[in-house]
Structure formats: C-alpha cells, structure tokens
mmCIF file of C-alpha atoms in Angstrom:
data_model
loop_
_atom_site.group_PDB
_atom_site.id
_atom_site.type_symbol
_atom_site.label_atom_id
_atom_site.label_comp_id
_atom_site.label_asym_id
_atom_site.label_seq_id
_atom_site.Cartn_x
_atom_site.Cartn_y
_atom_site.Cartn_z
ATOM 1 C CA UNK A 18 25.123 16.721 8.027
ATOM 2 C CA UNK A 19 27.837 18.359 5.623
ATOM 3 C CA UNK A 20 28.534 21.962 6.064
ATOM 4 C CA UNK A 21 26.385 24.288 3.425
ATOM 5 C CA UNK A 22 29.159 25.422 1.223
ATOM 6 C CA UNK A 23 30.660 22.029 0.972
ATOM 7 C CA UNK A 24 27.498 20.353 -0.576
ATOM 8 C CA UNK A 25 26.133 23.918 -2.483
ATOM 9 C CA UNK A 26 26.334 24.017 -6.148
ATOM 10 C CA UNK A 27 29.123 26.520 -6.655
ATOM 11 C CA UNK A 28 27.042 29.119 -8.252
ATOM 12 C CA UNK A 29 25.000 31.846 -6.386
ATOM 13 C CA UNK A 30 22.843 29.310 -4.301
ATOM 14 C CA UNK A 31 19.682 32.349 -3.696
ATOM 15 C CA UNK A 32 19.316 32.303 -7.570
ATOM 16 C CA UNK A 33 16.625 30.511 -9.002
ATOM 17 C CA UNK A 34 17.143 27.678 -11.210
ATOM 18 C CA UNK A 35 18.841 25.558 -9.011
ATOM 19 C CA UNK A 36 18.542 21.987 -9.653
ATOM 20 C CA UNK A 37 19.694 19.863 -6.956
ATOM 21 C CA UNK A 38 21.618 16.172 -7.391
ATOM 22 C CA UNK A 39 22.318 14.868 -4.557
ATOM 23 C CA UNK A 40 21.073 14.051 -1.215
ATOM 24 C CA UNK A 41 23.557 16.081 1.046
ATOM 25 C CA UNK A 42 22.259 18.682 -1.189
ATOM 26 C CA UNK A 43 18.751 18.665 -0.413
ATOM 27 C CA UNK A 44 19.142 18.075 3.320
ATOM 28 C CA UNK A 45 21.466 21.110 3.272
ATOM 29 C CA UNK A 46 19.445 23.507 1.549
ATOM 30 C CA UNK A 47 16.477 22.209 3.829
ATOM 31 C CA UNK A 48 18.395 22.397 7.090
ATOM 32 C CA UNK A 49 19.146 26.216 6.326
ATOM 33 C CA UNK A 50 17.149 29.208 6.492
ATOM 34 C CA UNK A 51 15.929 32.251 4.729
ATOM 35 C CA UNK A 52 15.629 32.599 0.778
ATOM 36 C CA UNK A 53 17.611 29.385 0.248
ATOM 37 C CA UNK A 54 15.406 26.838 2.514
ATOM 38 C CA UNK A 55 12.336 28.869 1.155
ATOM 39 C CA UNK A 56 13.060 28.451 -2.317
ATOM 40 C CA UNK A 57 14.110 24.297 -1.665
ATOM 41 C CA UNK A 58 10.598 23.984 0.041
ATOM 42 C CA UNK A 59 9.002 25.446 -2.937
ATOM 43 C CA UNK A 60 10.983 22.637 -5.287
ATOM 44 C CA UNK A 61 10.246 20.006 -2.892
ATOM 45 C CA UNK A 62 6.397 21.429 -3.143
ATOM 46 C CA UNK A 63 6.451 20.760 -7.013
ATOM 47 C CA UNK A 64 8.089 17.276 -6.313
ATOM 48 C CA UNK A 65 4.941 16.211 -4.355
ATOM 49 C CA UNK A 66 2.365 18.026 -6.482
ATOM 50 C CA UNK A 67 4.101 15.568 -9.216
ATOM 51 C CA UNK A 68 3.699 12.666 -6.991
ATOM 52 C CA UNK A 69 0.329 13.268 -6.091
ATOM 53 C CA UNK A 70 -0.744 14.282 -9.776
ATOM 54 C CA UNK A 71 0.241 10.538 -10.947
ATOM 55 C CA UNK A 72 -1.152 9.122 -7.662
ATOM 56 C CA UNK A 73 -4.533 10.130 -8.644
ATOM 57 C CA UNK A 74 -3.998 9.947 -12.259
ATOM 58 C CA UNK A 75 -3.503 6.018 -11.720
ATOM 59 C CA UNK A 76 -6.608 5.327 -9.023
ATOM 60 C CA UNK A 77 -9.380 4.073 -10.816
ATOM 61 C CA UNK A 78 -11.171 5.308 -7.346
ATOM 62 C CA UNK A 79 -10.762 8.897 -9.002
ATOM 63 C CA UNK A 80 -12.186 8.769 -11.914
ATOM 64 C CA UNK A 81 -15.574 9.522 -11.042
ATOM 65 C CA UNK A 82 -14.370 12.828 -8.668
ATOM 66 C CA UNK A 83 -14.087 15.021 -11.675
ATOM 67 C CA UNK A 84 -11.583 16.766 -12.577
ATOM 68 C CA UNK A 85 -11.506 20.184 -10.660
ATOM 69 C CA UNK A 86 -11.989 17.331 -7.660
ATOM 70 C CA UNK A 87 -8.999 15.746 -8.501
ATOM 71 C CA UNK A 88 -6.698 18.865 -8.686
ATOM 72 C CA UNK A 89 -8.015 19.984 -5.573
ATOM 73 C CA UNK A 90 -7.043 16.968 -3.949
ATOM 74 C CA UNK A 91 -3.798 16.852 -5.825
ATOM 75 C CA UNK A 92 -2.753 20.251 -4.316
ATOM 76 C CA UNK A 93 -4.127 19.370 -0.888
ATOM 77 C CA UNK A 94 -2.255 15.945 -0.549
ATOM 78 C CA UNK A 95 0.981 17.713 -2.023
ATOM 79 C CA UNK A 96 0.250 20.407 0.515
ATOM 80 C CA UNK A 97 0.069 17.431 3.186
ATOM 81 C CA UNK A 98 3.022 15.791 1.868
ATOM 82 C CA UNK A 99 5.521 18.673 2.207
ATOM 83 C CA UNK A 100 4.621 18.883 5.927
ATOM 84 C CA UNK A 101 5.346 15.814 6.312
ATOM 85 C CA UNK A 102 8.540 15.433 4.709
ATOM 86 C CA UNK A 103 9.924 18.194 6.542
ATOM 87 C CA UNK A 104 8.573 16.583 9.526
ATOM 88 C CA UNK A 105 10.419 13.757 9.115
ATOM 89 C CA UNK A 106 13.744 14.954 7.763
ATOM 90 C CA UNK A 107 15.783 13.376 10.147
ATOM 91 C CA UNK A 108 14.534 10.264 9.915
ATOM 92 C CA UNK A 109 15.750 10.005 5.703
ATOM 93 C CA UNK A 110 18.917 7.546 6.276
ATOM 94 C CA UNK A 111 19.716 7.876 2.674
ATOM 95 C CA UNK A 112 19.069 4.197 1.722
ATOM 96 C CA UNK A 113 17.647 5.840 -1.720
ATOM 97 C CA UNK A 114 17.619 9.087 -3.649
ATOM 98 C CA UNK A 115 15.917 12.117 -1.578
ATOM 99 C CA UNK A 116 13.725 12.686 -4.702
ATOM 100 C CA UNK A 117 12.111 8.502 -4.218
ATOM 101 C CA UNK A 118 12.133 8.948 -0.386
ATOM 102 C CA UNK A 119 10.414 12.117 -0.562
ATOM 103 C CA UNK A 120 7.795 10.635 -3.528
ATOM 104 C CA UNK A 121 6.268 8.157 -1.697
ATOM 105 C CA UNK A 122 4.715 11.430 0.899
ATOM 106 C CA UNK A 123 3.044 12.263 -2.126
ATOM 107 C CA UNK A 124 1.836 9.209 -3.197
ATOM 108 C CA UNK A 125 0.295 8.297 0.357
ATOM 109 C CA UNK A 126 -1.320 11.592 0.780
ATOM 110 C CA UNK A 127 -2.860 11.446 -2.325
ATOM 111 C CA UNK A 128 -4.215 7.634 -2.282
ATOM 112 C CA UNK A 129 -5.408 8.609 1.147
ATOM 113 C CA UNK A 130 -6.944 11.412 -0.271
ATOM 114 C CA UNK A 131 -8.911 9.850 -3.189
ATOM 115 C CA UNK A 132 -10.173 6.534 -1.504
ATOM 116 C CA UNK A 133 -11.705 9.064 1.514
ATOM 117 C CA UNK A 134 -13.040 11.100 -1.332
ATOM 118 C CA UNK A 135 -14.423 8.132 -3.077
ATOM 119 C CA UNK A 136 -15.941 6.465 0.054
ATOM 120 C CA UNK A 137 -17.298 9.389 0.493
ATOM 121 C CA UNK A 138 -21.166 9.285 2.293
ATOM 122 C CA UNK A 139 -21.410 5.114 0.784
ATOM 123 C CA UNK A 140 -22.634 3.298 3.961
ATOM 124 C CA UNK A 141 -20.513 0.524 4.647
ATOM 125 C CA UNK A 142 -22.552 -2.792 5.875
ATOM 126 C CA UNK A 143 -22.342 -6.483 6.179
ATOM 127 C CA UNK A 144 -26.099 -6.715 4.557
ATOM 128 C CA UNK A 145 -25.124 -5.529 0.760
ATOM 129 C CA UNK A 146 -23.099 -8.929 0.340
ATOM 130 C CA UNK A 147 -24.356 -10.627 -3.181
ATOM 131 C CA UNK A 148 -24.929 -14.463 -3.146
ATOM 132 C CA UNK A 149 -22.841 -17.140 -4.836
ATOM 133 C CA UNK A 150 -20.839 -15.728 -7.816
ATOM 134 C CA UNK A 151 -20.583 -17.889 -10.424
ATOM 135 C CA UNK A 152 -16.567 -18.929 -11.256
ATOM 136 C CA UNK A 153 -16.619 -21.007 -14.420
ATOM 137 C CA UNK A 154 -15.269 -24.620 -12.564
ATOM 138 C CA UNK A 155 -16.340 -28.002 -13.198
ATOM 139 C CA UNK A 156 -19.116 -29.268 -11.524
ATOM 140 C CA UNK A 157 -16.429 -31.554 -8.789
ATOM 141 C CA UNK A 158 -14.158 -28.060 -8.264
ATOM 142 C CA UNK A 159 -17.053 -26.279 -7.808
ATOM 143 C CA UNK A 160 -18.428 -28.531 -5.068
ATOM 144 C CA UNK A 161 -14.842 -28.263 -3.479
ATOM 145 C CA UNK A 162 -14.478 -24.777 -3.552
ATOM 146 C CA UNK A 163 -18.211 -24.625 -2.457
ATOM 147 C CA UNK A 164 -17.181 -26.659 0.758
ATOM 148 C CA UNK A 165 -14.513 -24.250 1.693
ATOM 149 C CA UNK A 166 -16.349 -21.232 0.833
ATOM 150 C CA UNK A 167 -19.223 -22.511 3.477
ATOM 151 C CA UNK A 168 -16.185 -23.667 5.880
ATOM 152 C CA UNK A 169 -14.854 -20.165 6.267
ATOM 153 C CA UNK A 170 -17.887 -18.337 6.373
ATOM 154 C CA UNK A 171 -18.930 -20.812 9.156
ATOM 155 C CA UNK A 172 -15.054 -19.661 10.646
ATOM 156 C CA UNK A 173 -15.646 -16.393 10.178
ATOM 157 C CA UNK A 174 -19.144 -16.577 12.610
ATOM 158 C CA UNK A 175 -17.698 -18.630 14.747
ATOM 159 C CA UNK A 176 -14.066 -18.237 15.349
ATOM 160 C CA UNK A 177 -13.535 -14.800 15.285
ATOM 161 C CA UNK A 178 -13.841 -12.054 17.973
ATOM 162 C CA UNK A 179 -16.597 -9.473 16.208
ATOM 163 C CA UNK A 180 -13.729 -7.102 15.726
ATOM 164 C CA UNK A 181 -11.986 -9.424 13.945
ATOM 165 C CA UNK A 182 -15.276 -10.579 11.444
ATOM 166 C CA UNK A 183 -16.030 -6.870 10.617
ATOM 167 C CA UNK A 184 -12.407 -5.942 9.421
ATOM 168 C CA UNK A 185 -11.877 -9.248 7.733
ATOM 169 C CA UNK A 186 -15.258 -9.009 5.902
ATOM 170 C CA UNK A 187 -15.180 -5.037 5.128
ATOM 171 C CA UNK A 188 -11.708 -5.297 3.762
ATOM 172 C CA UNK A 189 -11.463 -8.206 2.414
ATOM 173 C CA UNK A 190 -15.324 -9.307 0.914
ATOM 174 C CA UNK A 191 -16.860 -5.995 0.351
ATOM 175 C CA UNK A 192 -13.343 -4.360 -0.672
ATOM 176 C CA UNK A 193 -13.535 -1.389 1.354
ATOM 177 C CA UNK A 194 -10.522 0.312 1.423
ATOM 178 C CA UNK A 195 -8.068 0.205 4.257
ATOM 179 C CA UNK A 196 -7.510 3.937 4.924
ATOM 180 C CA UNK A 197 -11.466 4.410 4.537
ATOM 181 C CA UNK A 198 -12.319 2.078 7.383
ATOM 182 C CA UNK A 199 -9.994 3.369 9.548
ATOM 183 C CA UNK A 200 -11.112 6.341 9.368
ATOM 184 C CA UNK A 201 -14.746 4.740 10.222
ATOM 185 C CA UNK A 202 -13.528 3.074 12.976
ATOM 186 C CA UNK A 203 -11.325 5.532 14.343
ATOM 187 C CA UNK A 204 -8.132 3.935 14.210
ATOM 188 C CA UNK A 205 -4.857 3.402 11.991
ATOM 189 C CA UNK A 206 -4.172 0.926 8.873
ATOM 190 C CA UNK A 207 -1.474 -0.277 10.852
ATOM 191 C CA UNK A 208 -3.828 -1.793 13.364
ATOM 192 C CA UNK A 209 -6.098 -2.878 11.084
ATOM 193 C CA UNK A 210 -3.765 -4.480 8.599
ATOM 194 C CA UNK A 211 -2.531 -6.287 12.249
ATOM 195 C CA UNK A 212 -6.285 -7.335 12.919
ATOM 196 C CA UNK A 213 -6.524 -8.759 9.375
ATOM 197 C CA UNK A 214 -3.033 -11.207 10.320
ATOM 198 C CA UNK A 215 -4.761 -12.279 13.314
ATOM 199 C CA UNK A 216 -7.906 -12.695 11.583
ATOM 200 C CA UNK A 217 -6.092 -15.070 8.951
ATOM 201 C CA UNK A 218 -4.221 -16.978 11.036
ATOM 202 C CA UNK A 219 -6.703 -17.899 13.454
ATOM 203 C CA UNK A 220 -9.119 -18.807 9.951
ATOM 204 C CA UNK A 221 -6.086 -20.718 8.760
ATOM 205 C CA UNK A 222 -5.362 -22.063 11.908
ATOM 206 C CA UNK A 223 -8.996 -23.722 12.173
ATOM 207 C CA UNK A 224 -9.513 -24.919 8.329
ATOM 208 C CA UNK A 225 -6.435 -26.927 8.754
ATOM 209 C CA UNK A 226 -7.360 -28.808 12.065
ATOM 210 C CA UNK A 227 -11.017 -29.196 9.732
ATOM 211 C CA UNK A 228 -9.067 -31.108 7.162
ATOM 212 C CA UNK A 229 -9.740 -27.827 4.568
ATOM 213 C CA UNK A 230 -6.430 -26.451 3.942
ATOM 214 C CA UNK A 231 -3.260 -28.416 4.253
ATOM 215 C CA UNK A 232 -0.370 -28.182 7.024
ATOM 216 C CA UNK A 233 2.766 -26.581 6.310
ATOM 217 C CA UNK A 234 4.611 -30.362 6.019
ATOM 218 C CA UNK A 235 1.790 -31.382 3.802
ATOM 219 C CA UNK A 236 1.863 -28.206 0.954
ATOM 220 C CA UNK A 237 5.425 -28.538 0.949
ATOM 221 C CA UNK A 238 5.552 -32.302 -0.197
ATOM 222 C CA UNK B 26 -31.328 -8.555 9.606
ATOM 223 C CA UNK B 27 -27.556 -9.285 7.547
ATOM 224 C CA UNK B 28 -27.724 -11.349 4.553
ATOM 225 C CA UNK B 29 -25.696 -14.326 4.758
ATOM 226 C CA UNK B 30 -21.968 -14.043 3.895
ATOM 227 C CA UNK B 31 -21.316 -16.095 0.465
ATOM 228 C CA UNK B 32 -17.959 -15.868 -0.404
ATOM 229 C CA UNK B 33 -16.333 -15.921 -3.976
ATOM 230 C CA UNK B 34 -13.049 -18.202 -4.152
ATOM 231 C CA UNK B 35 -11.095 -14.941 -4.359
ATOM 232 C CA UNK B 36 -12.921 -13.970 -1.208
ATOM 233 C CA UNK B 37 -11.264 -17.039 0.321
ATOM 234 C CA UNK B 38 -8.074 -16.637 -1.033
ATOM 235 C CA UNK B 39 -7.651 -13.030 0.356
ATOM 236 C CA UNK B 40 -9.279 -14.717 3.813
ATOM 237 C CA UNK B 41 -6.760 -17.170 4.190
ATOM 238 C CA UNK B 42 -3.760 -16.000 2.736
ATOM 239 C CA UNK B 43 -0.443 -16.242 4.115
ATOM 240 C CA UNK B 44 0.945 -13.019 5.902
ATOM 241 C CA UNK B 45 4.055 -14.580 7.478
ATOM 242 C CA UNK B 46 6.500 -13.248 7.667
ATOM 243 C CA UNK B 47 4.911 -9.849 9.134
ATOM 244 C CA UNK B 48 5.352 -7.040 8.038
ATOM 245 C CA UNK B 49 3.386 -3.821 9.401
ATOM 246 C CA UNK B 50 1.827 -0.788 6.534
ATOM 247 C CA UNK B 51 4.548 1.404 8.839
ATOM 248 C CA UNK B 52 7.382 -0.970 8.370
ATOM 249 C CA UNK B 53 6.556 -1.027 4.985
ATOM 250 C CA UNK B 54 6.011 2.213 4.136
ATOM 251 C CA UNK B 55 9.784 3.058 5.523
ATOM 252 C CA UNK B 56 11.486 0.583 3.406
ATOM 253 C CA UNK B 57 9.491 1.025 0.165
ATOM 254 C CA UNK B 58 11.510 3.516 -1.501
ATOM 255 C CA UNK B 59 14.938 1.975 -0.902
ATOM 256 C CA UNK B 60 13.471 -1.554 -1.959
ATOM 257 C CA UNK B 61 11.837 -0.159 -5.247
ATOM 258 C CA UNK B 62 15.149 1.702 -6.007
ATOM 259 C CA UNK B 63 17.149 -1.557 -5.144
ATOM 260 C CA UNK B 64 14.509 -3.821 -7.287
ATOM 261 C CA UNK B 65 14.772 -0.998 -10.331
ATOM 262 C CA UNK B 66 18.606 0.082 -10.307
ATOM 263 C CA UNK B 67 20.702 -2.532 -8.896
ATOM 264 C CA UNK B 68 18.865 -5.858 -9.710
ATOM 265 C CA UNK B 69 18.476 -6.451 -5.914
ATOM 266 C CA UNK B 70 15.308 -8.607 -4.756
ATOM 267 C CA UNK B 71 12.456 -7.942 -2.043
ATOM 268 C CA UNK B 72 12.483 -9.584 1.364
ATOM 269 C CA UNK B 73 10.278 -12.554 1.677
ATOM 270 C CA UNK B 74 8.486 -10.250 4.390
ATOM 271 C CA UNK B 75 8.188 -7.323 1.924
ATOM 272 C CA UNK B 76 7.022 -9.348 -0.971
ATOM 273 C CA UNK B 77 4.125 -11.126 1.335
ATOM 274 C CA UNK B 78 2.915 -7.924 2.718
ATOM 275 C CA UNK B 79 2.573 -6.620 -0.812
ATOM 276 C CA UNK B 80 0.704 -9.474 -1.763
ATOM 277 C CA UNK B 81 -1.652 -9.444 0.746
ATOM 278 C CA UNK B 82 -1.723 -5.260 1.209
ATOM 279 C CA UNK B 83 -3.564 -4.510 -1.703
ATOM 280 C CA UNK B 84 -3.127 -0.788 -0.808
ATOM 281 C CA UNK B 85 0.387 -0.720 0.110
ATOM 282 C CA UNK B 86 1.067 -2.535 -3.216
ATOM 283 C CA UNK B 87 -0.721 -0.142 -5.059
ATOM 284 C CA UNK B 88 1.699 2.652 -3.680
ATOM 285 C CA UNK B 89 4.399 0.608 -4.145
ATOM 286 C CA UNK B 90 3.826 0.247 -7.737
ATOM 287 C CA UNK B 91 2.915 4.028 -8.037
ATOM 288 C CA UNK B 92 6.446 4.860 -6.936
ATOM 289 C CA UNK B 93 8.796 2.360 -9.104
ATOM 290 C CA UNK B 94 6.565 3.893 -12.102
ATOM 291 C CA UNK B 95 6.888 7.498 -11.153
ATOM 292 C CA UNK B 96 10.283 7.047 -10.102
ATOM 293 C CA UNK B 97 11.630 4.899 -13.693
ATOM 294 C CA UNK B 98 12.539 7.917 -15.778
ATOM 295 C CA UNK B 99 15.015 9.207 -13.284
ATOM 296 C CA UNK B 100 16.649 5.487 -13.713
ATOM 297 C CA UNK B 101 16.175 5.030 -17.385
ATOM 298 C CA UNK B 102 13.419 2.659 -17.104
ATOM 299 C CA UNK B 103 9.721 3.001 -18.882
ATOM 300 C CA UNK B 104 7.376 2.681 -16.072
ATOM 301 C CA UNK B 105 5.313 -0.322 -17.699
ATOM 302 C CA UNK B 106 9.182 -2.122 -17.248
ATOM 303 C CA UNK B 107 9.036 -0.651 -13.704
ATOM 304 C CA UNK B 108 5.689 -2.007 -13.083
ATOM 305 C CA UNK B 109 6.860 -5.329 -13.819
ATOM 306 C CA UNK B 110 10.213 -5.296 -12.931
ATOM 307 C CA UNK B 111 8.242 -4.670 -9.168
ATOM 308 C CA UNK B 112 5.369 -7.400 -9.664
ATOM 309 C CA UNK B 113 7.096 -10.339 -11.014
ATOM 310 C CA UNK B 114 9.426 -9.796 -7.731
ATOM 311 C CA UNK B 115 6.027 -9.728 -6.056
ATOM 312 C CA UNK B 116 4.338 -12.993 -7.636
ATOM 313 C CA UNK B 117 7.519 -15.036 -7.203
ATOM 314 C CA UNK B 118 5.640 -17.161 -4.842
ATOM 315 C CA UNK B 119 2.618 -17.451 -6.110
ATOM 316 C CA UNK B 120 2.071 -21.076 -7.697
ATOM 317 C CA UNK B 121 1.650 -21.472 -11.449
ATOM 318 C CA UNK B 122 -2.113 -20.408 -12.905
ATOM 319 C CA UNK B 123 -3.019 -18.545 -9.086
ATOM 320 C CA UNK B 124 -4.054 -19.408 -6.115
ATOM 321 C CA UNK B 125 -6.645 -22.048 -5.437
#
C-alpha cells in the first residue's frame, strides 16, 4: 500500500469534505487511524446506506414490510456491510473502483435482509404445491411438455437423495429464496446452490438416458 | 400426507437447466463487481461460467443487476442501459423465444 501523504488529497486531510477518487485513496485513509480513518468509515457508512437503500427499493419482497421496516433494515444491512468491508480490506485486488467493490456489501446485506424479513414466520412445505398450471400450448405441446413434467417429478422421487428433492423443490418449485432456506436448514447458499448442480445434473443425467432431453451431440446438430 | 408435485414447464426448465460450467454464489460474488464494471465501461463480456451461474442463480442475478444499476451514474450510463447492457450479456445463450 502507498504511503499516506503520497495518495492524500493535498489539502488538510482531518477536514471534512473530503471526497475521495481513487482507490489508493480509500485504502489509505482506511489503513490509518484516528480522525482521518474515523471520518473515511463514516463516508464508506453513507456508501452502503446508499447501496442498501436501492437494494430494498428494487425487491419486490419489500414492499409489503412498510416503510419504517424498510429503513430499519436499510440501516441495519449498511451497518452489516461496513463491518464487512473493513473485514475484508485486504482481500480488494483493485480489479474495479473501491466505490463498486465496496457496493455490492451493501447490496448483499440488504437482499439478505429483506428476503429473511419477508419469509418471515411463512411455513415452508412440500404440501402447498398447486396442480397443473395451465400454459396456453396446443393440445400435441401440451401432451409433450405434460410427459416431461410427469418424467421429472417421477426423477425427482426417485433419483434423488431426500436432501437433494427438498432443495431442488423449495428453491426451485415453491420459489423460496436461497438465503431464506439456508437459514432453515442451517447452512450456506454456497452449499445449497452446490446441492441444486448436483440435483440437476443427476435429473439431466437420467431424462436423457429416458429418451426426454437430448445428449450434448444431439442439441448441438 | 404431501400433495403430489405437478410441475409448470418453467418448473422444469429451472429443474434441468444447465449449470456447467460451475460457478459457486462465493466465486461469484468476488468477481461481480469487476465483471459489471468490465461489461458497463470497457465493452468487455462475462465468462461463460459467470453468465450460466447468473442464469440459473436467480438471487445472485438479482444482485448483480442491482449493482451495474446503482453503479451507472458514476460511468455515465442510465441504469435501465445498465440493466440491459448486463442481461443481454446474460441471455446470450438462451435460444430464440426461451427455453422449452
């Protein structure tokens, strides 16, 4: 990292006012201590309250939180976000502005935020599935896209380990969100986002020895 | 006693869609601001991994997108350009009129 005064605006860097440019800059008035890091941590605080404010401004998951909700959370997942950043200073490589590395904090503690807030006491069971839903085909489409459908749910029973069924099905049927199961089930979106690969490859795997989806050679001809 | 699963054809797309090459939400999440900076101020395309994972990451995509809109002004960009400056990058693979 560059020396303070070499990457410090030239003016009085303790006044207020300050608006920082570049990356060295940020990581500099970070890395220091006293009034100067105190007063970068409070810009970088207004940078994620920013982020978060058009995360949740964007999720249709928020809507129904209310508004004094939705600044609470915004304040919370900028709070969140600022740990974090600092947290992970040394791992910014400068592959893009400080300002878009730092964003995306905000934008995952906030999205985080709203979907938990959202899911919020809603059960989450296999049992509220709807039948059929209509999808305006021909009668022949329809019976082809019937045959799959039936196909994959038969998969789905009998290929996959439980594990696998109640990720695939939560996540991908009832649209529960990613973040919200894991926090059900104790575990990451990482290692459920890894579950779902499995999931689909063993699903595609099986439909295309069943003569349902076609081989890699075949959808490429 | 569970209903039985009936599944929509969008329920089957998302259940047997493509994600090779993998990428993990971590992986992801590390490269996302460089590659929406790339995609939004030097012209620069996704990797095929990167582009997949969106695709089939509904919730990484939606932070994706989040960040190349907040993130436009600072390049000169609206963020509805952003948005689909980021998505047609996204749906480069995806055959005419969807998936069936």
């Amino acid at each position: 990292m560059a020396e303070l005064e070499e990457v410090l605006d030239p003016v009085p860097y303790a006044t207020a006012g300050w608006d920082p440019t570049s990356n060295e800059e940020w990581l500099a008035r970070l890395g220091f201590c006293g009034a100067v890091r105190d007063e970068a941590v409070a810009r970088l605080h207004s940078l994620m309250v920013r982020a978060a404010r058009h995360q949740v401004h964007r999720m249709n998951d928020a809507i129904g939180l209310g508004a004094a909700r939705r600044e609470e959370i915004v304040l919370s997942a900028a709070d969140e976000a600022t740990v974090s950043v600092l947290a992970r200073l040394h791992t910014f490589e400068g592959r893009s502005r400080f300002t878009t590395w730092a964003f995306k904090f905000g934008i995952l503690h906030a999205g985080v935020e709203v979907r938990r807030a959202a899911w919020s006491g809603r059960e989450i069971e296999l049992h509220t599935i709807e039948e059929t839903r209509a999808s305006g085909q021909s009668p022949e489409g329809y019976a082809e896209t019937r045959d799959l459908a039936d196909a994959v749910t038969r998969a789905i029973a009998e290929i996959l380990t439980p594990h696998q069924r109640r990720v695939a099905v939560a996540l991908l049927v009832e649209e529960v969100p990613i973040d919200v199961l894991a926090d059900r089930l104790a575990t990451t979106r990482n290692a459920l986002y890894k579950t779902l690969h499995d999931a689909r490859k063993r699903l595609r795997e099986h439909l295309r020895a069943a003569g349902y989806l076609a081989t890699p050679e075949e959808a490429t001809r | 006693m569970t209903d039985p699963l009936s599944l929509s054809p969008e329920d089957v797309r998302r259940l047997t869609a493509v994600t090779d090459p993998w990428l993990s939400c971590d992986d992801c999440f590390d490269a996302v601001d460089a590659v929406v900076e790339g995609v939004l101020v030097r012209g620069t395309t996704m990797s095929e991994a990167f582009r997949v994972h969106l695709l089939s990451c509904s919730v990484c995509c939606e932070e994706a997108e989040a960040l190349a809109s907040l993130v436009a002004a600072d390049h000169g960009l609206d963020p509805a350009t952003a948005l689909s400056m980021v998505d047609e990058l996204v749906q480069a693979g995806v055959p005419r009129g969807g998936w069936t």
